[in-house]
mmCIF file of C-alpha atoms and ligand atoms in Angstrom:
data_model
loop_
_atom_site.group_PDB
_atom_site.id
_atom_site.type_symbol
_atom_site.label_atom_id
_atom_site.label_comp_id
_atom_site.label_asym_id
_atom_site.label_seq_id
_atom_site.Cartn_x
_atom_site.Cartn_y
_atom_site.Cartn_z
ATOM 1 C CA MET X 1 -3.154 -19.786 0.848
ATOM 2 C CA LEU X 2 -4.842 -18.142 3.729
ATOM 3 C CA VAL X 3 -2.271 -16.149 5.515
ATOM 4 C CA ILE X 4 -3.092 -15.360 9.073
ATOM 5 C CA ILE X 5 -1.267 -12.169 9.698
ATOM 6 C CA VAL X 6 -1.981 -12.066 13.336
ATOM 7 C CA ALA X 7 0.063 -10.085 15.554
ATOM 8 C CA ALA X 8 1.783 -10.282 18.662
ATOM 9 C CA ALA X 9 2.741 -7.366 20.558
ATOM 10 C CA CYS X 10 4.330 -6.728 23.688
ATOM 11 C CA ALA X 11 3.717 -5.320 26.870
ATOM 12 C CA GLY X 12 2.806 -2.064 28.099
ATOM 13 C CA GLN X 13 5.229 -0.115 30.028
ATOM 14 C CA GLU X 14 5.284 3.504 29.142
ATOM 15 C CA SER X 15 2.543 5.258 27.287
ATOM 16 C CA ALA X 16 3.169 5.014 23.594
ATOM 17 C CA ALA X 17 0.843 7.875 22.939
ATOM 18 C CA SER X 18 2.995 10.742 24.009
ATOM 19 C CA PRO X 19 6.372 11.036 22.396
ATOM 20 C CA ALA X 20 8.840 11.569 25.151
ATOM 21 C CA LEU X 21 11.700 12.690 22.981
ATOM 22 C CA SER X 22 12.109 14.954 20.085
ATOM 23 C CA PRO X 23 15.257 15.456 18.101
ATOM 24 C CA SER X 24 16.983 18.787 18.077
ATOM 25 C CA PRO X 25 17.439 20.123 14.550
ATOM 26 C CA ASP X 26 21.182 19.498 14.569
ATOM 27 C CA ARG X 27 20.523 15.789 15.091
ATOM 28 C CA LEU X 28 18.465 15.468 11.952
ATOM 29 C CA VAL X 29 21.380 15.043 9.603
ATOM 30 C CA PRO X 30 24.299 12.695 9.881
ATOM 31 C CA SER X 31 27.619 14.203 10.779
ATOM 32 C CA ALA X 32 31.145 12.913 11.059
ATOM 33 C CA THR X 33 30.862 12.526 14.798
ATOM 34 C CA PRO X 34 28.068 10.363 16.126
ATOM 35 C CA VAL X 35 25.214 12.459 17.418
ATOM 36 C CA VAL X 36 23.256 9.595 18.859
ATOM 37 C CA THR X 37 21.994 10.127 22.346
ATOM 38 C CA PRO X 38 23.287 7.204 24.374
ATOM 39 C CA ALA X 39 20.379 4.849 24.616
ATOM 40 C CA GLU X 40 21.355 3.793 28.094
ATOM 41 C CA SER X 41 20.341 7.242 29.273
ATOM 42 C CA VAL X 42 17.140 7.187 27.253
ATOM 43 C CA SER X 43 15.564 3.807 27.757
ATOM 44 C CA VAL X 44 14.386 1.858 24.755
ATOM 45 C CA PHE X 45 10.876 2.218 26.176
ATOM 46 C CA ALA X 46 11.177 5.950 25.608
ATOM 47 C CA TRP X 47 12.317 5.340 22.035
ATOM 48 C CA ASN X 48 9.311 3.146 21.528
ATOM 49 C CA ALA X 49 7.141 5.931 22.924
ATOM 50 C CA ARG X 50 8.799 8.191 20.362
ATOM 51 C CA LEU X 51 7.300 5.952 17.645
ATOM 52 C CA GLY X 52 3.956 6.734 19.263
ATOM 53 C CA ARG X 53 1.243 6.830 16.641
ATOM 54 C CA GLY X 54 2.463 6.193 13.127
ATOM 55 C CA VAL X 55 1.579 5.146 9.618
ATOM 56 C CA ASN X 56 3.200 2.878 7.049
ATOM 57 C CA LEU X 57 4.290 4.762 3.960
ATOM 58 C CA SER X 58 4.103 2.183 1.201
ATOM 59 C CA ALA X 59 5.965 2.574 -2.072
ATOM 60 C CA LEU X 60 9.506 1.281 -1.709
ATOM 61 C CA GLU X 61 8.383 -2.292 -1.035
ATOM 62 C CA ALA X 62 7.162 -2.716 -4.616
ATOM 63 C CA PRO X 63 9.695 -4.408 -6.894
ATOM 64 C CA GLN X 64 10.315 -0.931 -8.338
ATOM 65 C CA GLU X 65 8.899 2.224 -6.786
ATOM 66 C CA GLY X 66 5.735 3.204 -8.630
ATOM 67 C CA GLU X 67 5.085 -0.291 -9.947
ATOM 68 C CA TRP X 68 2.279 -0.771 -7.442
ATOM 69 C CA GLY X 69 0.812 2.660 -8.096
ATOM 70 C CA ILE X 70 2.534 4.720 -5.422
ATOM 71 C CA THR X 71 5.550 6.996 -5.728
ATOM 72 C CA LEU X 72 6.613 8.836 -2.594
ATOM 73 C CA GLN X 73 5.903 12.558 -2.626
ATOM 74 C CA GLU X 74 6.961 15.308 -0.234
ATOM 75 C CA GLU X 75 3.268 16.022 0.165
ATOM 76 C CA TYR X 76 2.827 12.682 1.927
ATOM 77 C CA PHE X 77 5.360 13.549 4.601
ATOM 78 C CA ASP X 78 3.727 16.964 5.039
ATOM 79 C CA LYS X 79 0.307 15.413 5.485
ATOM 80 C CA VAL X 80 1.483 12.783 7.938
ATOM 81 C CA ALA X 81 3.260 15.379 10.068
ATOM 82 C CA GLU X 82 0.461 17.942 9.893
ATOM 83 C CA ALA X 83 -2.118 15.373 10.966
ATOM 84 C CA GLY X 84 -0.153 14.787 14.151
ATOM 85 C CA PHE X 85 1.426 11.387 13.599
ATOM 86 C CA ASP X 86 4.681 10.752 15.428
ATOM 87 C CA SER X 87 6.392 8.330 13.076
ATOM 88 C CA ILE X 88 6.538 6.585 9.742
ATOM 89 C CA ARG X 89 7.252 2.949 9.039
ATOM 90 C CA LEU X 90 8.963 2.698 5.670
ATOM 91 C CA PRO X 91 8.727 -0.764 4.099
ATOM 92 C CA VAL X 92 11.736 -1.150 1.791
ATOM 93 C CA ARG X 93 12.492 -4.007 -0.605
ATOM 94 C CA PHE X 94 16.275 -3.728 -0.291
ATOM 95 C CA SER X 95 16.629 -7.219 -1.735
ATOM 96 C CA ALA X 96 15.413 -6.031 -5.155
ATOM 97 C CA HIS X 97 18.101 -3.352 -5.313
ATOM 98 C CA ALA X 98 21.237 -5.252 -4.401
ATOM 99 C CA ASP X 99 23.625 -7.451 -6.350
ATOM 100 C CA PRO X 100 22.835 -11.162 -6.245
ATOM 101 C CA GLU X 101 26.546 -11.954 -5.755
ATOM 102 C CA PRO X 102 28.947 -11.033 -2.936
ATOM 103 C CA PRO X 103 29.499 -8.445 -1.662
ATOM 104 C CA TYR X 104 25.779 -7.910 -2.452
ATOM 105 C CA THR X 105 26.179 -4.164 -2.971
ATOM 106 C CA ILE X 106 23.001 -2.138 -2.541
ATOM 107 C CA SER X 107 22.409 0.210 -5.449
ATOM 108 C CA PRO X 108 23.703 3.668 -4.461
ATOM 109 C CA ALA X 109 20.814 5.295 -6.338
ATOM 110 C CA PHE X 110 18.288 3.274 -4.365
ATOM 111 C CA LEU X 111 20.012 4.008 -1.083
ATOM 112 C CA ALA X 112 19.935 7.700 -2.000
ATOM 113 C CA ARG X 113 16.184 7.395 -2.478
ATOM 114 C CA VAL X 114 15.825 5.834 0.976
ATOM 115 C CA ASP X 115 18.017 8.632 2.377
ATOM 116 C CA TRP X 116 15.681 11.161 0.821
ATOM 117 C CA ALA X 117 12.709 9.552 2.554
ATOM 118 C CA VAL X 118 14.577 9.447 5.863
ATOM 119 C CA GLN X 119 15.458 13.136 5.592
ATOM 120 C CA GLN X 120 11.883 14.039 4.710
ATOM 121 C CA ALA X 121 10.703 12.333 7.883
ATOM 122 C CA LEU X 122 13.388 13.714 10.206
ATOM 123 C CA LYS X 123 12.939 17.250 8.880
ATOM 124 C CA ARG X 124 9.356 17.070 10.043
ATOM 125 C CA ASN X 125 10.195 15.598 13.419
ATOM 126 C CA LEU X 126 8.847 12.178 12.441
ATOM 127 C CA ALA X 127 10.734 9.126 13.653
ATOM 128 C CA ILE X 128 11.183 6.558 10.891
ATOM 129 C CA VAL X 129 11.466 2.782 10.869
ATOM 130 C CA LEU X 130 13.501 1.261 8.029
ATOM 131 C CA ASP X 131 11.781 -2.069 7.563
ATOM 132 C CA MET X 132 13.307 -4.760 5.356
ATOM 133 C CA HIS X 133 10.157 -5.777 3.510
ATOM 134 C CA HIS X 134 9.324 -8.520 1.022
ATOM 135 C CA TYR X 135 12.651 -10.325 1.045
ATOM 136 C CA LEU X 136 10.572 -13.272 -0.125
ATOM 137 C CA GLU X 137 13.493 -15.557 -0.948
ATOM 138 C CA MET X 138 14.519 -15.399 2.708
ATOM 139 C CA MET X 139 11.179 -16.941 3.633
ATOM 140 C CA ASP X 140 11.497 -19.738 1.095
ATOM 141 C CA VAL X 141 15.177 -20.677 1.201
ATOM 142 C CA PRO X 142 16.747 -18.925 4.184
ATOM 143 C CA ALA X 143 19.922 -21.014 4.060
ATOM 144 C CA GLN X 144 20.663 -19.745 0.556
ATOM 145 C CA HIS X 145 19.937 -16.129 1.404
ATOM 146 C CA LYS X 146 21.202 -15.673 4.926
ATOM 147 C CA GLU X 147 24.639 -14.467 3.891
ATOM 148 C CA ARG X 148 23.083 -11.875 1.593
ATOM 149 C CA PHE X 149 20.556 -10.811 4.239
ATOM 150 C CA LEU X 150 23.377 -10.249 6.742
ATOM 151 C CA ALA X 151 25.422 -8.396 4.131
ATOM 152 C CA LEU X 152 22.486 -6.102 3.396
ATOM 153 C CA TRP X 153 22.177 -5.275 7.080
ATOM 154 C CA GLY X 154 25.919 -4.724 7.286
ATOM 155 C CA GLN X 155 25.645 -2.084 4.564
ATOM 156 C CA ILE X 156 22.486 -0.447 5.894
ATOM 157 C CA ALA X 157 23.899 -0.294 9.408
ATOM 158 C CA GLU X 158 27.178 1.223 8.210
ATOM 159 C CA HIS X 159 25.337 3.735 6.055
ATOM 160 C CA TYR X 160 23.054 4.984 8.847
ATOM 161 C CA ARG X 161 25.489 4.662 11.752
ATOM 162 C CA ASP X 162 25.662 8.416 12.358
ATOM 163 C CA TYR X 163 21.976 9.076 11.923
ATOM 164 C CA PRO X 164 19.995 9.905 15.054
ATOM 165 C CA PRO X 165 18.197 7.148 16.937
ATOM 166 C CA GLU X 166 14.875 8.333 15.529
ATOM 167 C CA VAL X 167 15.935 6.200 12.562
ATOM 168 C CA MET X 168 15.193 2.687 13.721
ATOM 169 C CA PHE X 169 15.838 -0.622 11.962
ATOM 170 C CA GLU X 170 13.339 -3.466 11.575
ATOM 171 C CA LEU X 171 15.080 -6.720 10.727
ATOM 172 C CA LEU X 172 12.519 -8.390 8.494
ATOM 173 C CA ASN X 173 8.829 -7.937 7.820
ATOM 174 C CA GLU X 174 6.665 -10.948 8.652
ATOM 175 C CA PRO X 175 9.067 -13.917 8.662
ATOM 176 C CA ASN X 176 7.133 -16.973 7.472
ATOM 177 C CA THR X 177 7.205 -20.310 5.632
ATOM 178 C CA ALA X 178 10.717 -21.838 5.942
ATOM 179 C CA LEU X 179 11.657 -19.277 8.558
ATOM 180 C CA SER X 180 10.606 -21.429 11.472
ATOM 181 C CA ALA X 181 11.118 -20.074 14.964
ATOM 182 C CA SER X 182 14.387 -21.921 15.481
ATOM 183 C CA VAL X 183 15.835 -20.819 12.138
ATOM 184 C CA TRP X 184 14.641 -17.250 12.646
ATOM 185 C CA ASN X 185 15.977 -16.992 16.209
ATOM 186 C CA GLU X 186 19.461 -17.890 15.004
ATOM 187 C CA ILE X 187 19.315 -15.392 12.160
ATOM 188 C CA VAL X 188 18.076 -12.669 14.528
ATOM 189 C CA ALA X 189 21.116 -13.174 16.742
ATOM 190 C CA GLU X 190 23.478 -13.075 13.758
ATOM 191 C CA ALA X 191 21.866 -10.003 12.211
ATOM 192 C CA LEU X 192 21.982 -8.159 15.523
ATOM 193 C CA ALA X 193 25.666 -9.020 15.894
ATOM 194 C CA VAL X 194 26.292 -7.464 12.456
ATOM 195 C CA ILE X 195 24.267 -4.326 13.246
ATOM 196 C CA ARG X 196 25.806 -3.859 16.694
ATOM 197 C CA ARG X 197 29.312 -3.580 15.213
ATOM 198 C CA THR X 198 28.408 -0.145 13.905
ATOM 199 C CA ASN X 199 25.212 0.743 15.770
ATOM 200 C CA PRO X 200 25.712 -0.458 19.338
ATOM 201 C CA GLU X 201 22.689 1.345 20.745
ATOM 202 C CA ARG X 202 20.283 1.933 17.888
ATOM 203 C CA PRO X 203 16.723 0.771 18.566
ATOM 204 C CA VAL X 204 16.164 -2.358 16.467
ATOM 205 C CA ILE X 205 12.712 -3.848 15.956
ATOM 206 C CA VAL X 206 12.207 -7.609 15.777
ATOM 207 C CA GLY X 207 9.034 -9.660 15.353
ATOM 208 C CA PRO X 208 8.088 -13.319 15.617
ATOM 209 C CA VAL X 209 7.453 -15.866 12.864
ATOM 210 C CA ASN X 210 4.132 -16.733 11.242
ATOM 211 C CA TRP X 211 3.809 -13.286 9.683
ATOM 212 C CA ASN X 212 4.518 -11.541 12.995
ATOM 213 C CA ALA X 213 1.617 -13.333 14.653
ATOM 214 C CA PHE X 214 0.854 -12.321 18.215
ATOM 215 C CA ASP X 215 0.651 -15.929 19.325
ATOM 216 C CA ALA X 216 4.074 -16.732 17.883
ATOM 217 C CA LEU X 217 5.759 -14.362 20.329
ATOM 218 C CA PRO X 218 6.487 -17.028 22.915
ATOM 219 C CA ASP X 219 8.757 -18.695 20.327
ATOM 220 C CA LEU X 220 10.797 -15.562 19.730
ATOM 221 C CA GLN X 221 14.176 -15.623 21.431
ATOM 222 C CA LEU X 222 16.056 -12.378 21.686
ATOM 223 C CA PRO X 223 19.654 -11.974 22.821
ATOM 224 C CA PRO X 224 19.255 -11.267 26.550
ATOM 225 C CA ASP X 225 22.268 -8.953 26.586
ATOM 226 C CA ASP X 226 20.833 -6.542 24.013
ATOM 227 C CA PRO X 227 18.776 -3.878 25.804
ATOM 228 C CA TYR X 228 18.013 -1.848 22.677
ATOM 229 C CA LEU X 229 15.327 -4.044 21.129
ATOM 230 C CA ILE X 230 11.657 -3.316 20.473
ATOM 231 C CA VAL X 231 9.352 -6.243 19.764
ATOM 232 C CA THR X 232 6.792 -5.950 16.992
ATOM 233 C CA PHE X 233 3.641 -7.785 15.964
ATOM 234 C CA HIS X 234 0.981 -7.309 13.263
ATOM 235 C CA TYR X 235 -2.740 -7.518 13.863
ATOM 236 C CA TYR X 236 -5.314 -8.269 11.177
ATOM 237 C CA LEU X 237 -7.949 -10.232 13.097
ATOM 238 C CA PRO X 238 -10.642 -11.199 12.384
ATOM 239 C CA PHE X 239 -8.878 -11.947 9.109
ATOM 240 C CA PRO X 240 -12.104 -12.479 7.075
ATOM 241 C CA PHE X 241 -13.094 -8.961 8.071
ATOM 242 C CA THR X 242 -9.777 -7.169 7.423
ATOM 243 C CA HIS X 243 -8.936 -9.064 4.230
ATOM 244 C CA GLN X 244 -12.347 -9.450 2.619
ATOM 245 C CA GLY X 245 -12.024 -9.316 -1.166
ATOM 246 C CA ALA X 246 -8.228 -8.947 -1.008
ATOM 247 C CA GLU X 247 -6.950 -10.014 -4.425
ATOM 248 C CA TRP X 248 -3.855 -11.705 -2.973
ATOM 249 C CA ILE X 249 -5.829 -13.935 -0.586
ATOM 250 C CA GLU X 250 -7.421 -16.864 -2.356
ATOM 251 C CA GLY X 251 -11.082 -17.327 -1.463
ATOM 252 C CA SER X 252 -11.384 -13.943 0.225
ATOM 253 C CA ASP X 253 -14.287 -12.891 -1.995
ATOM 254 C CA ALA X 254 -16.446 -15.220 0.076
ATOM 255 C CA TRP X 255 -15.848 -12.878 3.032
ATOM 256 C CA LEU X 256 -17.222 -9.790 1.301
ATOM 257 C CA GLY X 257 -19.832 -8.155 3.484
ATOM 258 C CA THR X 258 -18.240 -9.257 6.753
ATOM 259 C CA ARG X 259 -18.790 -6.511 9.288
ATOM 260 C CA TRP X 260 -17.183 -5.627 12.577
ATOM 261 C CA GLU X 261 -19.825 -4.255 14.865
ATOM 262 C CA GLY X 262 -17.747 -3.953 17.996
ATOM 263 C CA THR X 263 -19.945 -6.297 20.024
ATOM 264 C CA PRO X 264 -18.702 -7.205 23.524
ATOM 265 C CA GLU X 265 -17.482 -10.585 22.208
ATOM 266 C CA GLU X 266 -15.675 -9.013 19.249
ATOM 267 C CA GLN X 267 -13.989 -6.531 21.558
ATOM 268 C CA LYS X 268 -13.101 -9.172 24.110
ATOM 269 C CA THR X 269 -11.212 -11.239 21.541
ATOM 270 C CA ILE X 270 -8.944 -8.348 20.654
ATOM 271 C CA GLN X 271 -8.501 -7.381 24.301
ATOM 272 C CA GLU X 272 -7.477 -10.918 25.151
ATOM 273 C CA HIS X 273 -4.971 -11.106 22.311
ATOM 274 C CA PHE X 274 -3.403 -7.806 23.313
ATOM 275 C CA ALA X 275 -3.335 -8.830 26.964
ATOM 276 C CA GLN X 276 -1.371 -11.950 25.986
ATOM 277 C CA VAL X 277 1.120 -9.836 24.132
ATOM 278 C CA ALA X 278 1.417 -7.416 27.012
ATOM 279 C CA ALA X 279 1.950 -10.200 29.528
ATOM 280 C CA TRP X 280 4.657 -11.796 27.393
ATOM 281 C CA ALA X 281 6.439 -8.515 26.866
ATOM 282 C CA ARG X 282 6.260 -7.572 30.529
ATOM 283 C CA ALA X 283 7.847 -10.865 31.446
ATOM 284 C CA GLN X 284 10.565 -10.283 28.839
ATOM 285 C CA GLY X 285 11.099 -6.641 29.766
ATOM 286 C CA ARG X 286 10.659 -5.487 26.164
ATOM 287 C CA PRO X 287 8.603 -2.617 24.697
ATOM 288 C CA VAL X 288 6.065 -3.375 21.955
ATOM 289 C CA TYR X 289 5.377 -1.830 18.549
ATOM 290 C CA LEU X 290 2.215 -2.816 16.681
ATOM 291 C CA GLY X 291 3.825 -2.284 13.285
ATOM 292 C CA GLU X 292 0.816 -3.063 11.066
ATOM 293 C CA PHE X 293 -2.939 -3.191 11.440
ATOM 294 C CA GLY X 294 -5.632 -2.164 9.019
ATOM 295 C CA ALA X 295 -8.714 -3.248 7.102
ATOM 296 C CA TYR X 296 -8.882 -3.492 3.323
ATOM 297 C CA GLN X 297 -10.884 -0.945 1.353
ATOM 298 C CA LYS X 298 -13.598 -3.466 0.429
ATOM 299 C CA ALA X 299 -14.846 -3.665 4.020
ATOM 300 C CA ASP X 300 -17.652 -1.272 4.833
ATOM 301 C CA ARG X 301 -16.626 2.138 6.001
ATOM 302 C CA ALA X 302 -18.361 2.117 9.390
ATOM 303 C CA SER X 303 -16.900 -1.254 10.361
ATOM 304 C CA ARG X 304 -13.429 -0.165 9.301
ATOM 305 C CA GLN X 305 -13.739 2.957 11.379
ATOM 306 C CA ARG X 306 -14.931 1.038 14.457
ATOM 307 C CA TRP X 307 -12.271 -1.662 14.183
ATOM 308 C CA THR X 308 -9.429 0.761 13.471
ATOM 309 C CA SER X 309 -10.345 2.954 16.400
ATOM 310 C CA PHE X 310 -10.752 0.004 18.748
ATOM 311 C CA VAL X 311 -7.440 -1.589 17.820
ATOM 312 C CA ALA X 312 -5.534 1.694 18.099
ATOM 313 C CA ARG X 313 -7.002 2.454 21.533
ATOM 314 C CA GLN X 314 -6.302 -1.076 22.754
ATOM 315 C CA ALA X 315 -2.704 -0.752 21.633
ATOM 316 C CA GLU X 316 -2.376 2.503 23.527
ATOM 317 C CA ALA X 317 -4.070 1.073 26.610
ATOM 318 C CA ASN X 318 -1.402 -1.622 26.630
ATOM 319 C CA GLY X 319 1.452 0.820 26.095
ATOM 320 C CA PHE X 320 2.202 -0.305 22.537
ATOM 321 C CA SER X 321 3.331 2.191 19.938
ATOM 322 C CA TRP X 322 1.583 1.584 16.615
ATOM 323 C CA SER X 323 1.692 2.129 12.860
ATOM 324 C CA TYR X 324 -1.401 1.842 10.689
ATOM 325 C CA TRP X 325 -1.199 -0.117 7.409
ATOM 326 C CA GLU X 326 -1.144 2.143 5.372
ATOM 327 C CA PHE X 327 -1.164 5.706 4.052
ATOM 328 C CA CYS X 328 -2.489 5.948 0.478
ATOM 329 C CA GLY X 329 -2.832 2.461 -0.994
ATOM 330 C CA SER X 330 -5.702 0.001 -0.765
ATOM 331 C CA PHE X 331 -5.963 0.210 3.024
ATOM 332 C CA GLY X 332 -5.257 3.914 2.863
ATOM 333 C CA ILE X 333 -6.316 6.770 5.079
ATOM 334 C CA TYR X 334 -5.395 9.327 2.406
ATOM 335 C CA ASP X 335 -6.744 9.641 -1.126
ATOM 336 C CA PRO X 336 -3.778 10.577 -3.313
ATOM 337 C CA ILE X 337 -5.991 11.473 -6.289
ATOM 338 C CA ARG X 338 -8.216 13.905 -4.423
ATOM 339 C CA HIS X 339 -5.355 14.913 -2.097
ATOM 340 C CA ALA X 340 -7.747 14.424 0.790
ATOM 341 C CA TRP X 341 -7.915 12.455 4.006
ATOM 342 C CA ARG X 342 -10.443 9.707 4.477
ATOM 343 C CA THR X 343 -11.553 11.615 7.499
ATOM 344 C CA GLU X 344 -13.381 8.831 9.286
ATOM 345 C CA LEU X 345 -10.262 6.661 9.284
ATOM 346 C CA LEU X 346 -7.946 9.489 10.222
ATOM 347 C CA GLN X 347 -10.188 10.335 13.155
ATOM 348 C CA ALA X 348 -10.375 6.707 14.157
ATOM 349 C CA LEU X 349 -6.600 6.759 14.451
ATOM 350 C CA LEU X 350 -6.100 10.258 15.799
ATOM 351 C CA PRO X 351 -9.243 11.291 17.632
ATOM 352 C CA PRO X 352 -9.515 15.066 17.946
ATOM 353 C CA ALA X 353 -8.691 15.120 21.664
ATOM 354 C CA ARG X 354 -5.587 13.114 22.453
ATOM 355 C CA PRO X 355 -5.876 11.099 25.631
HETATM 356 C C1 BGC M 401 2.136 -6.707 3.110
HETATM 357 C C2 BGC M 401 1.146 -6.055 2.184
HETATM 358 C C3 BGC M 401 -0.261 -6.413 2.595
HETATM 359 C C4 BGC M 401 -0.456 -6.145 4.064
HETATM 360 C C5 BGC M 401 -1.801 -6.607 4.514
HETATM 361 C C6 BGC M 401 1.833 -6.302 4.483
HETATM 362 O O1 BGC M 401 2.827 -6.767 5.327
HETATM 363 O O2 BGC M 401 3.411 -6.301 2.749
HETATM 364 O O3 BGC M 401 1.397 -6.436 0.878
HETATM 365 O O4 BGC M 401 -1.162 -5.627 1.894
HETATM 366 O O5 BGC M 401 0.554 -6.760 4.843
HETATM 367 O O6 BGC M 401 -2.033 -7.927 4.099
#
């Protein structure tokens, strides 16, 4: 099946490029008394700006860490921080590490591993998004899994309630298939109600259906009385360019050799998509996080560099924070064998002189 992972993003308000806030060291670890800065005094737009420029750190979304070739290392957090990124998005397959029966307890050992990753990020002044990734059963039979999904969020929210707001929650990566807009909108409201019991002001990230497609945003309904939401979208267009030769996309070998030259028409398409997102978000009064964009390793290097740079700059021009997909896997900007950056991609994301 061809999966159009488009993206929708939201509107520009404050510059996502310059983190407005940085945590003081005593806010990096949870304590008995909440240390969260009240979000009403630090608008959610500023928290989105704190996400700034980020990268997805893949590993915990595999069925078991390491199964897809990546095990998180301290080195990765060092590299991300040293390069000048502001944040990490951590895709986590919580659903593979929780009981199938009520009360759906998340494995303490797995949660400890997530804690370790969170601490590694916060120690280095990186904000971190805990993204519930690959809960595939939710996409296929949401009615059967909703109770478990809500119970997982209940546990995660309780567990991280005293962590600083630089730890942000993302409800569900790329809702699709049976998660139609109407079903998803109801679940969003219920999940937020669960999270708000323990985390009344934590920034929570929510995206639209159709794999977080930008043009599905108009169907996303967010509780109007929750001011602490950031809207996300993913952008992988043109899909035959970004997913050429991708093993999980049937027929994608036919796209091998597709280039992205950055012609005026190619640029205009992306600009128009982002402008739509920005207009929607402005009207809704929500900040936008471009949580995934990237081109697969089989695309030619120069095209990847051009596209990556163009998309990142367009996001910034619209006031979106962003997170590249991903660090050291098959879209990666870092070679974990050689322990070296793929410099052309790193520079596409973080040009030497920051605007
Ligand atoms: C999926 C990855 C995939 C990427 C690009 C992500 O959301 O989790 O498995 O490689 O999108 O298609």
